[in-house]
Short mmCIF file of C-alpha atoms in Angstrom, two decimals:
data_model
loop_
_atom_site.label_atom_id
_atom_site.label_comp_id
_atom_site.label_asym_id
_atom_site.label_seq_id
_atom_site.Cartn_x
_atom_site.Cartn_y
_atom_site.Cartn_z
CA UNK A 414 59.08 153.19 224.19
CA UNK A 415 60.05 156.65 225.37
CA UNK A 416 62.93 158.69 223.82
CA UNK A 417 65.96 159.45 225.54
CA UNK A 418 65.99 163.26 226.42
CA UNK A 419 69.74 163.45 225.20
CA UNK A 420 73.13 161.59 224.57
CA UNK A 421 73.86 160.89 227.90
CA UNK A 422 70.44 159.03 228.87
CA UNK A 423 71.05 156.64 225.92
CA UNK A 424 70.52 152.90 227.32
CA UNK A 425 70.73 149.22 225.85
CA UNK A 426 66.98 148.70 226.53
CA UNK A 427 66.09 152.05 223.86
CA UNK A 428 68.60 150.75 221.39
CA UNK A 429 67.10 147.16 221.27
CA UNK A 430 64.16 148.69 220.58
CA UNK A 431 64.60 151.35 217.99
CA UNK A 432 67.04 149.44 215.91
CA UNK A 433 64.54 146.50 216.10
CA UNK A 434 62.27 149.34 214.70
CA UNK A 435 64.67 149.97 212.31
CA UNK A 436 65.26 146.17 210.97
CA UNK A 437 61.58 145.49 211.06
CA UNK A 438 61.27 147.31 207.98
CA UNK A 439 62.82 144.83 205.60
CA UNK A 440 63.17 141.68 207.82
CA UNK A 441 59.50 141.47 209.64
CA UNK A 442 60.25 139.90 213.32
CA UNK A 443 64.15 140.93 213.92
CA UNK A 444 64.90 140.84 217.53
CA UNK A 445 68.16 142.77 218.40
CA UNK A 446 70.80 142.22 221.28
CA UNK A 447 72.91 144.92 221.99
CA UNK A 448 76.17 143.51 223.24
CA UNK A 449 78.40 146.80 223.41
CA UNK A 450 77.93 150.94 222.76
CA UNK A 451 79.51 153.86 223.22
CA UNK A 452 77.95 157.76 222.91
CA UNK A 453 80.26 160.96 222.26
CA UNK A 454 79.94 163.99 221.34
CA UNK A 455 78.77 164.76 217.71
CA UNK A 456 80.31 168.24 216.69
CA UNK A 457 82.18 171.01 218.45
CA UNK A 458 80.61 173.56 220.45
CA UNK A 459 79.14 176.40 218.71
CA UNK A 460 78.46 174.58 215.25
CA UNK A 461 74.68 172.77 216.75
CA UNK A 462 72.40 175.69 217.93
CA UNK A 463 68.81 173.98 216.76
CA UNK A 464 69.84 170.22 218.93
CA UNK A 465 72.16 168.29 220.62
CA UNK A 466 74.40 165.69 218.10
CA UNK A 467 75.91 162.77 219.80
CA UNK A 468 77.74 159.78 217.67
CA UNK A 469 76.62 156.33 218.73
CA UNK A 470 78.40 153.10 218.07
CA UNK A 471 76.70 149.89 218.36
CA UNK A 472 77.26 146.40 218.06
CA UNK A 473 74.60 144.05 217.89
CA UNK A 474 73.15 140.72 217.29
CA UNK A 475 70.59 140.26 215.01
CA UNK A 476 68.46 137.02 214.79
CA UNK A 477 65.11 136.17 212.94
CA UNK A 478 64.81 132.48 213.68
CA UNK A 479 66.73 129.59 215.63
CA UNK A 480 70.24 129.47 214.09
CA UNK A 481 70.16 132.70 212.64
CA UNK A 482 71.96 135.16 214.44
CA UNK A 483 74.33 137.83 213.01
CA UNK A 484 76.56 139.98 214.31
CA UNK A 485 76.12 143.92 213.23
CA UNK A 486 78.22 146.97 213.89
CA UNK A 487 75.91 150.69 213.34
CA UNK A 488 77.13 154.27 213.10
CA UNK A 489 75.00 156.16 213.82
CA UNK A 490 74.38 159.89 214.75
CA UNK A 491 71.49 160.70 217.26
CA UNK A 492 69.70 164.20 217.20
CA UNK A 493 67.73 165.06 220.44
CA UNK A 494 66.46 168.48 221.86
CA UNK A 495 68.95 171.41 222.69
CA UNK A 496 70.20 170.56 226.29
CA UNK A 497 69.75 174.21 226.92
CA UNK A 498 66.00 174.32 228.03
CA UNK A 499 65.96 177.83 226.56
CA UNK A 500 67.24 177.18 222.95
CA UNK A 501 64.95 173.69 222.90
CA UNK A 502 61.78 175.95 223.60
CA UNK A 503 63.01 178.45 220.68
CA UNK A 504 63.55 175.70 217.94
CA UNK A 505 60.52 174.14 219.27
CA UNK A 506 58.69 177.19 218.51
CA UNK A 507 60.00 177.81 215.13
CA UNK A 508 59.61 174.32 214.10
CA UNK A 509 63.48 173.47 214.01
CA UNK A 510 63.30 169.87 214.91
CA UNK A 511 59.94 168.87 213.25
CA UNK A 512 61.28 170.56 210.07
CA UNK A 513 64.25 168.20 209.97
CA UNK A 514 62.86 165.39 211.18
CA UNK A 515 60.07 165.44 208.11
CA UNK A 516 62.88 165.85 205.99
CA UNK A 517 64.65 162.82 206.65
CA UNK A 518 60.96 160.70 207.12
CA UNK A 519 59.42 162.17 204.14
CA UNK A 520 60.32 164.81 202.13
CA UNK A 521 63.51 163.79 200.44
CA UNK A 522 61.84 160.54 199.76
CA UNK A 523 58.84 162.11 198.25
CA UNK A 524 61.17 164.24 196.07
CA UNK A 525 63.22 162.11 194.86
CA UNK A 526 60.41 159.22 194.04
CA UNK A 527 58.62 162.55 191.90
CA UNK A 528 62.44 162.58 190.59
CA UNK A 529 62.85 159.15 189.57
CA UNK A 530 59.28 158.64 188.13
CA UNK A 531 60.27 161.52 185.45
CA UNK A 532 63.58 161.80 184.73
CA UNK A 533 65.02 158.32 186.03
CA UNK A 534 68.51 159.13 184.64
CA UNK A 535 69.04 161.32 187.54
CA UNK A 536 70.57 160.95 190.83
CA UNK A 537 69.14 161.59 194.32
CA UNK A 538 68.93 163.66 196.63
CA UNK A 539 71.88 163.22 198.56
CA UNK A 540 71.11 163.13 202.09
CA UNK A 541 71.95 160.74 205.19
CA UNK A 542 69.64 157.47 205.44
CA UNK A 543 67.21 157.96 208.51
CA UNK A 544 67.64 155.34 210.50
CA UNK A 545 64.38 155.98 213.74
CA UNK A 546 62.90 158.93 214.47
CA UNK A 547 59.86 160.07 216.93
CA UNK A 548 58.14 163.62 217.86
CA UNK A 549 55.31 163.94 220.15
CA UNK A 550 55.67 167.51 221.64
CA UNK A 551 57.66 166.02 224.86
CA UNK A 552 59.86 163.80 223.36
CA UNK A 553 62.06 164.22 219.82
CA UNK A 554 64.61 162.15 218.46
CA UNK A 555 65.88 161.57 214.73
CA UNK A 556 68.70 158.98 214.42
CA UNK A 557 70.23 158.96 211.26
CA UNK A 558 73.79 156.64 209.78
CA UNK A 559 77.04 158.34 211.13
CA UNK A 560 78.24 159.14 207.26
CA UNK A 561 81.64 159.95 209.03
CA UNK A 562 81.92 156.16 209.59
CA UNK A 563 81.27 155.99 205.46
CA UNK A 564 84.14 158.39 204.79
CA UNK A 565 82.33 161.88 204.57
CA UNK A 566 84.06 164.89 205.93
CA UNK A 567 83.45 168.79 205.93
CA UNK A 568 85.63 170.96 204.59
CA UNK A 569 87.49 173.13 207.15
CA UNK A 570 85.50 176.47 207.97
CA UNK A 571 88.93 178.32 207.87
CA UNK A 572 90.22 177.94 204.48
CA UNK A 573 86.59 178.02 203.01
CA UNK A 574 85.63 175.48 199.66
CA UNK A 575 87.51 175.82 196.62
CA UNK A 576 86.37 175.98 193.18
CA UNK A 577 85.56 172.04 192.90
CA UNK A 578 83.94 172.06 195.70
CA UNK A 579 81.39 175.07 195.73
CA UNK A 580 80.77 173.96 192.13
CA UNK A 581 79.85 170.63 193.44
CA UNK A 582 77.76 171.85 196.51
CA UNK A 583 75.78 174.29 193.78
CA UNK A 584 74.79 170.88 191.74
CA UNK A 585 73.19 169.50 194.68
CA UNK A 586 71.34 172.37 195.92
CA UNK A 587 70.33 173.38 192.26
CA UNK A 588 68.85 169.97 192.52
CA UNK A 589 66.89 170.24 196.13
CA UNK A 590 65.60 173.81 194.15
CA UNK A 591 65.07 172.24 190.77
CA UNK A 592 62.74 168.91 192.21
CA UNK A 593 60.38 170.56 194.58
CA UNK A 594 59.68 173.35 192.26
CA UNK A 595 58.83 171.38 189.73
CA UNK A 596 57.02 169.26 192.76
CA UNK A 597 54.88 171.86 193.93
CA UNK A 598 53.59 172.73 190.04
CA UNK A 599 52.22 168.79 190.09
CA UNK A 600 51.44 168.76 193.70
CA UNK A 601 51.25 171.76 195.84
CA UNK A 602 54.32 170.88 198.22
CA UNK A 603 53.35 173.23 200.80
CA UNK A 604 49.77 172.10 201.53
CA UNK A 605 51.30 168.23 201.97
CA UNK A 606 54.20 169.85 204.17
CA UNK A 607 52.66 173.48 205.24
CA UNK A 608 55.86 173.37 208.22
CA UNK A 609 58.09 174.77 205.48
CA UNK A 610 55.48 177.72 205.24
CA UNK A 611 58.15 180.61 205.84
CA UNK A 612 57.27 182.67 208.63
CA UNK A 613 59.20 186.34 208.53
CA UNK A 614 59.59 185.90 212.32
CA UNK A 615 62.25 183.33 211.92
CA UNK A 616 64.40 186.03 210.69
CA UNK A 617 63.14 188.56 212.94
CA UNK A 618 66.38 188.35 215.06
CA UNK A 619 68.81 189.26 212.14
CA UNK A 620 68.46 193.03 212.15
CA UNK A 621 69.42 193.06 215.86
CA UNK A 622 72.49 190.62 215.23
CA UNK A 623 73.91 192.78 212.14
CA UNK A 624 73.28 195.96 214.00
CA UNK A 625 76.06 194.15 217.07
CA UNK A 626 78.28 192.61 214.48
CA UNK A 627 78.49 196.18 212.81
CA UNK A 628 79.70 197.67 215.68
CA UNK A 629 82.83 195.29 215.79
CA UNK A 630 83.13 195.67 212.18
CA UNK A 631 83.33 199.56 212.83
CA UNK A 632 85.48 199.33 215.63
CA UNK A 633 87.87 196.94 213.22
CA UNK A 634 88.10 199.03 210.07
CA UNK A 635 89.29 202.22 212.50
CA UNK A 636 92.71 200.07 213.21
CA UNK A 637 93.16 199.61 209.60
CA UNK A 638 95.21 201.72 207.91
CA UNK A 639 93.38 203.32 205.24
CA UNK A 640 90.02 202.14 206.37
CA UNK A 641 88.89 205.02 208.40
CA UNK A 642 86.98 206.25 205.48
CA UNK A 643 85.39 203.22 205.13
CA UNK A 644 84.47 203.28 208.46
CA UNK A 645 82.90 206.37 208.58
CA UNK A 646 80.48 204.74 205.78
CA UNK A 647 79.14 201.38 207.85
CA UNK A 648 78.73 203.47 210.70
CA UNK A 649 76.84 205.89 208.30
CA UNK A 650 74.92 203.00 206.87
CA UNK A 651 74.23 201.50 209.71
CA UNK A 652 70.73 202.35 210.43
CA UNK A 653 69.36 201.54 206.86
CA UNK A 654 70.57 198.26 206.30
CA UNK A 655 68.38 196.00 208.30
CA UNK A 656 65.82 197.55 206.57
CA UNK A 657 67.58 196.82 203.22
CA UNK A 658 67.97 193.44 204.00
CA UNK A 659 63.82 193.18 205.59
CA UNK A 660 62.79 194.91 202.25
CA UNK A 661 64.09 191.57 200.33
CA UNK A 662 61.24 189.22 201.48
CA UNK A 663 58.74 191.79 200.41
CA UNK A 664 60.63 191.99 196.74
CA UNK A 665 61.05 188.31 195.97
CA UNK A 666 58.68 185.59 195.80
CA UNK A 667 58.90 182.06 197.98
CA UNK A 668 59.23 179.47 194.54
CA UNK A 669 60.93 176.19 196.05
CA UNK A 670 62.15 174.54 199.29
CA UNK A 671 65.27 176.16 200.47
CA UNK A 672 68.30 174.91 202.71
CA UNK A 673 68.27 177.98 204.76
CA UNK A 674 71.86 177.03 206.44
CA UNK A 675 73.75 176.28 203.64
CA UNK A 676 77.30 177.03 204.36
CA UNK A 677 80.39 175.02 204.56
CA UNK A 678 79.87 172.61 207.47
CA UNK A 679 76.73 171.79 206.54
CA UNK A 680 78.02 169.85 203.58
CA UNK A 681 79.88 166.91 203.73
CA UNK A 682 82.41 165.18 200.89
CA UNK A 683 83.57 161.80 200.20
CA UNK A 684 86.69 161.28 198.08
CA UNK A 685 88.71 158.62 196.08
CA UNK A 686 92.30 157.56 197.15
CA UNK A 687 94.13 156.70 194.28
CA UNK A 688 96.45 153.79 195.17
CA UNK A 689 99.24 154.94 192.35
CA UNK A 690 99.06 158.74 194.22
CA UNK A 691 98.46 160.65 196.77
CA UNK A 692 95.62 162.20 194.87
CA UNK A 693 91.69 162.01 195.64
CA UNK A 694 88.73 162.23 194.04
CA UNK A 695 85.79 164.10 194.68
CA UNK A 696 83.32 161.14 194.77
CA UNK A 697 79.82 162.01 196.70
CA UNK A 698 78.50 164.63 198.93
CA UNK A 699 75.46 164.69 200.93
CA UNK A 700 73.63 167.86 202.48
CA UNK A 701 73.05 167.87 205.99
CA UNK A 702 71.45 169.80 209.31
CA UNK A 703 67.62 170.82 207.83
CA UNK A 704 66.67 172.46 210.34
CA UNK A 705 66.26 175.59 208.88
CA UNK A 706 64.35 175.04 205.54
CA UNK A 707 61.41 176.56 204.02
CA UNK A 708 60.06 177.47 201.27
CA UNK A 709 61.58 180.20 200.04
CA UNK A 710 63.27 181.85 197.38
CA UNK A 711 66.75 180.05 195.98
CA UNK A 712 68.88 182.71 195.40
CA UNK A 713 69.42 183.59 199.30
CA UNK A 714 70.75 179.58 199.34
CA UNK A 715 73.05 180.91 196.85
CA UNK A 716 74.30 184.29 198.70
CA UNK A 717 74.88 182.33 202.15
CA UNK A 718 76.87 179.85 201.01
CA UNK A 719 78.93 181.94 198.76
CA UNK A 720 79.78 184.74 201.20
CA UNK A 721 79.98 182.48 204.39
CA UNK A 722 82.07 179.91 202.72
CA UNK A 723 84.50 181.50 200.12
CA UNK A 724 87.37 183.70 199.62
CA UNK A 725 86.64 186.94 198.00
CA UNK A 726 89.34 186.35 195.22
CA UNK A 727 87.50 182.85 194.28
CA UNK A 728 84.00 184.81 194.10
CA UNK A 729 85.38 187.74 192.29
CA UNK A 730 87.43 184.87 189.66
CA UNK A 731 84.68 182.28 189.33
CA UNK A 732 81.54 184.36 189.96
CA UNK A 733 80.25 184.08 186.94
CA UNK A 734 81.16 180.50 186.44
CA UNK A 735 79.31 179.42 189.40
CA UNK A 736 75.91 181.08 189.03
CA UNK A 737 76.42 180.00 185.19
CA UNK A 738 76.28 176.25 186.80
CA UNK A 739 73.34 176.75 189.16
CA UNK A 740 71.22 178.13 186.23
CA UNK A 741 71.91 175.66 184.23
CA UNK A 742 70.71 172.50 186.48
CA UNK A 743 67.77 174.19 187.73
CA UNK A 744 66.46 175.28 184.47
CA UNK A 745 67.07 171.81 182.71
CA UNK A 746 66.41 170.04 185.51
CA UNK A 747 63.22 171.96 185.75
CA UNK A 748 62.42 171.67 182.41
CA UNK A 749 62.81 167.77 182.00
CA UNK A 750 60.40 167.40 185.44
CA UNK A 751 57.86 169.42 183.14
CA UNK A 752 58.05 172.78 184.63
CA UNK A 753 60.12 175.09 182.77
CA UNK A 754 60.78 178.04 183.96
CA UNK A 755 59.80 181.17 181.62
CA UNK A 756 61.58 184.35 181.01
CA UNK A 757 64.62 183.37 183.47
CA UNK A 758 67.25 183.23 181.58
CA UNK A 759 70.67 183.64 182.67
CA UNK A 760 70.86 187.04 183.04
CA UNK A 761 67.57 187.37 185.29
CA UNK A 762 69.36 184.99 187.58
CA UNK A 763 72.43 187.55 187.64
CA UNK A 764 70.37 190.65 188.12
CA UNK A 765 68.59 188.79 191.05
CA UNK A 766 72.03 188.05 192.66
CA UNK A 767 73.00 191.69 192.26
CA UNK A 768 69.80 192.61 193.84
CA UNK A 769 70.35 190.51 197.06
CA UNK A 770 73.90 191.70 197.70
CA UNK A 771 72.56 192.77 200.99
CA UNK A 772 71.85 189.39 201.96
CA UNK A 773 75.13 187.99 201.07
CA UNK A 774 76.61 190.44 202.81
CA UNK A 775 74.57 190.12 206.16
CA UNK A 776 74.41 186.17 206.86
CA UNK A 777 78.47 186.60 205.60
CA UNK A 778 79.44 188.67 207.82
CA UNK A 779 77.18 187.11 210.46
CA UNK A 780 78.62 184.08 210.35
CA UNK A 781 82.32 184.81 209.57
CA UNK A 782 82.40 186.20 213.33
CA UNK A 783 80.01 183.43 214.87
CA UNK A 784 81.47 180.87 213.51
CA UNK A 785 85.49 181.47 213.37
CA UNK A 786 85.79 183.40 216.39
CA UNK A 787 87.87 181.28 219.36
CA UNK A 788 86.10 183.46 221.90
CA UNK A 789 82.38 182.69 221.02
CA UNK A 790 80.78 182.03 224.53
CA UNK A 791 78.38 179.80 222.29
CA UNK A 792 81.87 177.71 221.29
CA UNK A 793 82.56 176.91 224.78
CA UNK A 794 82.41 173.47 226.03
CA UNK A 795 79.32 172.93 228.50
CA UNK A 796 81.52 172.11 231.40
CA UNK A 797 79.92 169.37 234.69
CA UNK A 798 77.63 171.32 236.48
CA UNK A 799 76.61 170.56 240.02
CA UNK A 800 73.15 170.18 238.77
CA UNK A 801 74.45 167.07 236.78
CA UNK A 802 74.78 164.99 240.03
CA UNK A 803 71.44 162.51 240.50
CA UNK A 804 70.64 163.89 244.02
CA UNK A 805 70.06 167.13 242.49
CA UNK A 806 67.86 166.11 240.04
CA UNK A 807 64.56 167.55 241.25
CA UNK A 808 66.87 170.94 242.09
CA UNK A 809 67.42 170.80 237.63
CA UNK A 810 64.36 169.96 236.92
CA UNK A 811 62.88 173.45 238.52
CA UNK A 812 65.64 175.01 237.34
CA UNK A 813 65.03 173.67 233.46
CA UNK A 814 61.18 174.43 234.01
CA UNK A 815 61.72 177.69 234.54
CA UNK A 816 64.52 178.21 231.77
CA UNK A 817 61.75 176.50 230.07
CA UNK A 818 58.79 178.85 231.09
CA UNK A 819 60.62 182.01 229.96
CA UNK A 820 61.70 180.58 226.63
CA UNK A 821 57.63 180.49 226.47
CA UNK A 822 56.91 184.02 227.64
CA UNK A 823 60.10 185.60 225.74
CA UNK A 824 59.75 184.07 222.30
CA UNK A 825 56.58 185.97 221.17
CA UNK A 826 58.54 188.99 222.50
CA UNK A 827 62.07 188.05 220.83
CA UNK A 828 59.70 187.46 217.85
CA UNK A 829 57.31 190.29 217.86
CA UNK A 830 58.03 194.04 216.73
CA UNK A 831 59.80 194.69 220.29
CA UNK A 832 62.21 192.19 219.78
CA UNK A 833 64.61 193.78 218.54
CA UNK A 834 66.14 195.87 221.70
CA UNK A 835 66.03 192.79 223.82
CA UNK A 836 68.19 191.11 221.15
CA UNK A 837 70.78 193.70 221.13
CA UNK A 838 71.40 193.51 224.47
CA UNK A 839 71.85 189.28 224.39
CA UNK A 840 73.77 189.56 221.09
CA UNK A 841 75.98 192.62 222.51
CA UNK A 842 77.03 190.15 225.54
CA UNK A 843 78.16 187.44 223.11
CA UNK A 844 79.77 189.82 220.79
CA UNK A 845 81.87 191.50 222.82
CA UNK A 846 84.73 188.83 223.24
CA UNK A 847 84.60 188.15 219.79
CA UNK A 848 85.39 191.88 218.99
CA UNK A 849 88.15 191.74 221.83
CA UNK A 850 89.67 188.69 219.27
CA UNK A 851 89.28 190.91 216.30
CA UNK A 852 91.16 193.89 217.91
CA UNK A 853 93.75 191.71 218.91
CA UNK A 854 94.59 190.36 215.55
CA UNK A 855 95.55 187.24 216.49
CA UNK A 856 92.53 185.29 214.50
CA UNK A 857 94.13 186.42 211.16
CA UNK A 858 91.42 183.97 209.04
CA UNK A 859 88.73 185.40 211.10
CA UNK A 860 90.13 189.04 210.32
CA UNK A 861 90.67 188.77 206.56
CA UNK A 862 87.39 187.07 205.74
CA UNK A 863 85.97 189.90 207.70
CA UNK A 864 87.83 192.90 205.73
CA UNK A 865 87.25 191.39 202.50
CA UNK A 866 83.29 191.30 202.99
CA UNK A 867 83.28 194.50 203.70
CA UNK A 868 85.86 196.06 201.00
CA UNK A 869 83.16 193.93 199.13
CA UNK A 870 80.20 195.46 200.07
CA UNK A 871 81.68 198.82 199.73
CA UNK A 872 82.66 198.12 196.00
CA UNK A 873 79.37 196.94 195.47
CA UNK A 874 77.50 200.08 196.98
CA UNK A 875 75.80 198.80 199.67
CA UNK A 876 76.96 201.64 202.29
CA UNK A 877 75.91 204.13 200.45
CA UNK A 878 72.76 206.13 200.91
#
C-alpha cells in the first residue's frame, strides 16, 4: 500500500494496513480496525531538519478468529520526508532517511544479537522499537513507538545535562562505539551496511556555517567589556580554522559507527518517582534521530555532545571524570566482545580529545546559536499557505517540482569545492536575526553558553596562529 507523503495525509485505510503489518509478525493473520486517531505535531520547529515527526495515536481492534477481538491503544511517532521539497532532496542525497531507517530495521538488531551472543550479561542497545517502515526512492516512512507515551523525556536544551546525566548518555554511546567495533573485526560492518561509508561531503557545509557564526561571535565579544582583545583574535583566526577543523578527517581514522548528532535532544530519559519523595530516579534512556551516522571516528561523538550540551564549569570540574568513563566501557566492553583495543590507554584517549578541540569548539558553537536562538527563521512555525487549499493542488505540485529540481542541480554544487560561497550567502540570511538576538542580550542562556565556548577556546589556544 502506498506511504503517506506526510502527517497530514495519514488515513484509517494506511493504518489498518501497516499496523496489520506490524501484528503479523508475532500473531500470523491479525486483521486490524481502526476505530479512532489523531496526528500532531512531533517536535518544535527548528529541532527536525533531516524529516518531518508527527505523533500518532491510535486505537484499534484487533481480532485473529471469531470471538477474539481486542481492543488496543498505539503511540506511535511517524517519520516521513522533509515537507520542504528542498531539504527532502538534500537528505535524500546524503542518505539521511535510508541511514535511519536501516538503523531501526537492522542495525541495532544486528548489534545487539553480536552483543548478546558474547557477552550476554550486557544490556542493549537502547533505542525505540520500530514499529513499520518502507523506502522505495518515492515514498519513505519509518514509524517507530511514541517513547513519550512510555515516560521518556529530553532534557531541556537551556540548562544543558548535568553530571548524572552526561555520564549516563557516555555509557550508552561508549556502547553503540564499543559493539560495532568489535562487530566490524568479526564481520566487516561496512560492507553489510556500506550507507554508513562517511562521505567528507556531508560536512562540506560546516566551514561556510562557522565562517557566518564567527562573524556574530565577533560582533558579540566587541560589546563585552574586556573582550575586545579577544575579539581581535577570532577575527584574526578566522580564516584558518575551517581548515583546522577539515585537517581532522585527514588525521584520524573512521574505527566504529558514530551518532553524528549526539547532543542533548537527541537523548531521551526515563525516571523513577519515589512514592515516599519527591525524588526520581534515573531509570533508562534511549538514543534517538540516526540520521546522521557513519562510520567514523568516536571521539567527535564525544566533543559534540560535550560542548553542545554542557556548561563550561561542569566540563572544566568533571572533564576528566567523564572521558575516564567512556574509556573504560569501550575498552572492556571491547575487550570482552574479543577485540581489544591495543596501545589506547587512557591517556591516548585524552591526547586525542586535546587534539580535536577544534571540533568541539565548531559543532558547539554551531549549535549553541542554531539551536537556542528565538529568532532562527528555521524555528518558525510553517504557517497555512494558500498552496495548502485542494484546488491548488496541481499549482504545489509545480511549485514542489521545481523546489525539487534545484535541490537536484544545487546539491553537487552545495557539495562540491564551490560550495562554499553559495553557503555563506544562505547561512548569512539565517544568521542575521540570530545575531540581532545576541546584540540585544535578551537570550541570556543563548549569550553565556556562547561566551564561555569561546573564553574556552581561547584558553585552549585555538585562535592562535
Amino acid at each position: 500500500m502506498k506511504a503517506p507523503s506526510g502527517g497530514k495525509r495519514i488515513t484509517k485505510g494506511w493504518l489498518e494496513f501497516m499496523l496489520a503489518e506490524h501484528e503479523r509478525k508475532e500473531r500470523p493473520g491479525t486483521r486490524v480496525s481502526v476505530a479512532d486517531f489523531a496526528v500532531r505535531q512531533g517536535i518544535p520547529p527548528g529541532e527536525g531538519f533531516n524529516s518531518e515527526l508527527v505523533l500518532v495515536d491510535v486505537t484499534a481492534e484487533l481480532s485473529n478468529g471469531p470471538g477474539e477481538a481486542q481492543e488496543k491503544t498505539y503511540h506511535l511517532a511517524a517519520k516521513f520526508f522533509h515537507a520542504d521539497p528542498f531539504a527532502a532532496e538534500i537528505n535524500r542525497r546524503f542518505l539521511s532517511h535510508i541511514k535511519e531507517l536501516r538503523m531501526y530495521a537492522e542495525v541495532v538488531h544486528e548489534l545487539n544479537a553480536f552483543l548478546a551472543a558474547r557477552v550476554p550479561e550486557e544490556s542493549p542497545i537502547c533505542i525505540p522499537k520500530m514499529i513499520y517502515g518502507k523506502e522505495n526512492g518515492s515514498e519513505y516512512v519509518l514509524v517507530m513507538e511514541n517513547i513519550k507515551a512510555a515516560g521518556y523525556m529530553t532534557n531541556d536544551k537551556r540548562k544543558g545535562l548535568d553530571v548524572e546525566h552526561v555520564m549516563r548518555s557516555v555509557e550508552e554511546i561508549a556502547k553503540v562505539h564499543a559493539v560495532s567495533y568489535a562487530y566490524n573485526k568479526a564481520h566487516n560492518f561496512l560492507e553489510k551496511f556500506p550507507c554508513y561509508q562517511f562521505k567528507i561531503e556531508t560536512i562540506t557545509v560546516i566551514p561556510a556555517f562557522l565562517t557566518c557564526s564567527l562573524k556574530n561571535c565577533i560582533a558579540y565579544l566587541n560589546t563585552v567589556k574586556g573582550k575586545e582583545e579577544l575579539a581581535k583574535k577570532v577575527e584574526n583566526a578566522h580564516p584558518i580554522l575551517s581548515k583546522k577543523f577539515l585537517a581532522l578527517y585527514d588525521d584520524f581514522g573512521n574505527v566504529c559507527l558514530c551518532h553524528g548528532d549526539f547532543w542533548n535532544c537527541n537523548i531521551m530519559f526515563k525516571y523513577q518517582q519515589h512514592d515516599d519523595s519527591q525524588e526520581q530516579t534515573l531509570e533508562g534512556i534511549k538514543l534517538i534521530d540516526w540520521g546522521n551516522s557513519s562510520w567514523n571516528n568516536p571521539i567527535f561523538d564525544l566533543q559534540y555532545l560535550l560542548h553542545t550540551s554542557t556548561t563550561l564549569e561542569l566540563r572544566k570540574t568533571h572533564i576528566d571524570d567523564i572521558l575516564q568513563k567512556y574509556h573504560t566501557v569501550f575498552t572492556s566492553l571491547a575487550t570482552k566482545l574479543g577485540a581489544p583495543l591495543p596501545h589506547y590507554d587512557y591517556s591516548a584517549l585524552r591526547e586525542d580529545w586535546d587534539r580535536t578541540a577544534i571540533f568541539g569548539f565548531t559543532l558547539g558553537n554551531m549549535l549553541i546559536q542554531g539551536t537556542l536562538s528565538t529568532t532562527n527563521p528555521a524555528n518558525k512555525p510553517r504557517g497555512p499557505s494558500i498552496l495548502d487549499h485542494g484546488a491548488l493542488t496541481p499549482v504545489r505540485l509545480i511549485v514542489n517540482g521545481f523546489k525539487t529540481g534545484m535541490a537536484k542541480i544545487l546539491g553537487p554544487i552545495i557539495s562540491g569545492p564551490n560550495g562554499g560561497k553559495f553557503m555563506e550567502k544562505f547561512f548569512g540570511g539565517i544568521l542575521k536575526p540570530i545575531q540581532k538576538e545576541i546584540l540585544s542580550g535578551t537570550n541570556e542562556a543563548m549569550n553565556a553558553r556562547l561566551l564561555e565556548i569561546l573564553c574556552e577556546a581561547d584558553e585552549k589556544g585555538l585562535f592562535d596562529e
